[in-house]
Structures are given as structure tokens and as C-alpha cells.
PDB file of C-alpha atoms in Angstrom:
ATOM      1  CA  VAL A  18      -9.877 -41.502  -1.818  1.00  0.00           C
ATOM      2  CA  GLN A  19      -7.440 -42.130   1.032  1.00  0.00           C
ATOM      3  CA  VAL A  20      -5.506 -45.367   1.451  1.00  0.00           C
ATOM      4  CA  LEU A  21      -4.038 -46.183   5.053  1.00  0.00           C
ATOM      5  CA  ALA A  22      -1.192 -49.026   4.996  1.00  0.00           C
ATOM      6  CA  PRO A  23      -0.046 -50.534   8.396  1.00  0.00           C
ATOM      7  CA  MET A  24       3.375 -50.732   6.648  1.00  0.00           C
ATOM      8  CA  ARG A  25       6.149 -49.199   4.206  1.00  0.00           C
ATOM      9  CA  LYS A  26       7.523 -52.262   2.618  1.00  0.00           C
ATOM     10  CA  GLY A  27       6.363 -55.505   1.477  1.00  0.00           C
ATOM     11  CA  ASP A  28       3.607 -56.175  -1.413  1.00  0.00           C
ATOM     12  CA  CYS A  29       0.616 -54.531   0.624  1.00  0.00           C
ATOM     13  CA  GLY A  30       2.928 -51.466   1.991  1.00  0.00           C
ATOM     14  CA  VAL A  31       2.940 -48.042   1.383  1.00  0.00           C
ATOM     15  CA  LEU A  32       5.656 -47.803  -1.488  1.00  0.00           C
ATOM     16  CA  ALA A  33       3.920 -50.694  -3.470  1.00  0.00           C
ATOM     17  CA  LEU A  34       0.612 -49.344  -3.491  1.00  0.00           C
ATOM     18  CA  ASN A  35       1.870 -45.812  -4.245  1.00  0.00           C
ATOM     19  CA  ALA A  36       3.354 -46.993  -7.399  1.00  0.00           C
ATOM     20  CA  ALA A  37       0.011 -48.838  -8.212  1.00  0.00           C
ATOM     21  CA  LEU A  38      -2.065 -46.353  -7.499  1.00  0.00           C
ATOM     22  CA  GLN A  39      -0.036 -43.356  -9.583  1.00  0.00           C
ATOM     23  CA  GLU A  40      -0.088 -45.977 -12.652  1.00  0.00           C
ATOM     24  CA  LYS A  41      -3.884 -46.553 -12.707  1.00  0.00           C
ATOM     25  CA  LEU A  42      -4.624 -42.673 -11.712  1.00  0.00           C
ATOM     26  CA  ASN A  43      -1.766 -40.649 -12.697  1.00  0.00           C
ATOM     27  CA  PRO A  44       0.056 -42.307 -16.182  1.00  0.00           C
ATOM     28  CA  LEU A  45       3.170 -41.286 -17.497  1.00  0.00           C
ATOM     29  CA  PRO A  46       1.909 -39.614 -20.997  1.00  0.00           C
ATOM     30  CA  VAL A  47       2.733 -41.870 -24.141  1.00  0.00           C
ATOM     31  CA  GLY A  48       6.467 -41.932 -25.125  1.00  0.00           C
ATOM     32  CA  LYS A  49       7.727 -40.105 -21.634  1.00  0.00           C
ATOM     33  CA  GLN A  50      10.195 -41.749 -20.248  1.00  0.00           C
ATOM     34  CA  THR A  51      11.126 -41.302 -16.540  1.00  0.00           C
ATOM     35  CA  ASP A  52      14.055 -42.060 -14.064  1.00  0.00           C
ATOM     36  CA  THR A  53      13.375 -44.854 -11.983  1.00  0.00           C
ATOM     37  CA  ARG A  54      14.090 -42.683  -8.639  1.00  0.00           C
ATOM     38  CA  GLU A  55      11.070 -40.503  -9.596  1.00  0.00           C
ATOM     39  CA  ARG A  56       8.125 -40.662  -7.179  1.00  0.00           C
ATOM     40  CA  PHE A  57       6.231 -37.647  -7.865  1.00  0.00           C
ATOM     41  CA  ARG A  58       4.248 -36.676 -11.219  1.00  0.00           C
ATOM     42  CA  VAL A  59       2.540 -33.495 -12.115  1.00  0.00           C
ATOM     43  CA  GLY A  60      -1.301 -33.925 -10.874  1.00  0.00           C
ATOM     44  CA  ASP A  61      -0.048 -36.053  -8.053  1.00  0.00           C
ATOM     45  CA  ARG A  62      -1.597 -34.958  -4.575  1.00  0.00           C
ATOM     46  CA  VAL A  63       0.704 -35.052  -1.877  1.00  0.00           C
ATOM     47  CA  MET A  64       0.052 -35.205   2.013  1.00  0.00           C
TER      48      MET A  64
END
């Protein structure tokens, strides 16, 4: 699935969509904490 968004910021922007999709499709393992600046996880697809 590829998702295109017309803007970067805002509730429907790329940053918000990426964060929401990452939580649903590639969640953190139970008990693992992450730095809030970390954007990519093992298993994420990057183009």
C-alpha cells in the first residue's frame, strides 16, 4: 500500500500519517521504549 499526502504538517499531513501507520503496521515490541526523535524502526519500508 502506498499513501500520498499533499502536505507535510497537520492532522492529515505526511508526518501524522507516517506515525499512525507505523503504530498500526510496525508497533514497538512490548516493553521497549524509544527516543521520541526516532522515526524509523527495523522492518519499516523506506522509499
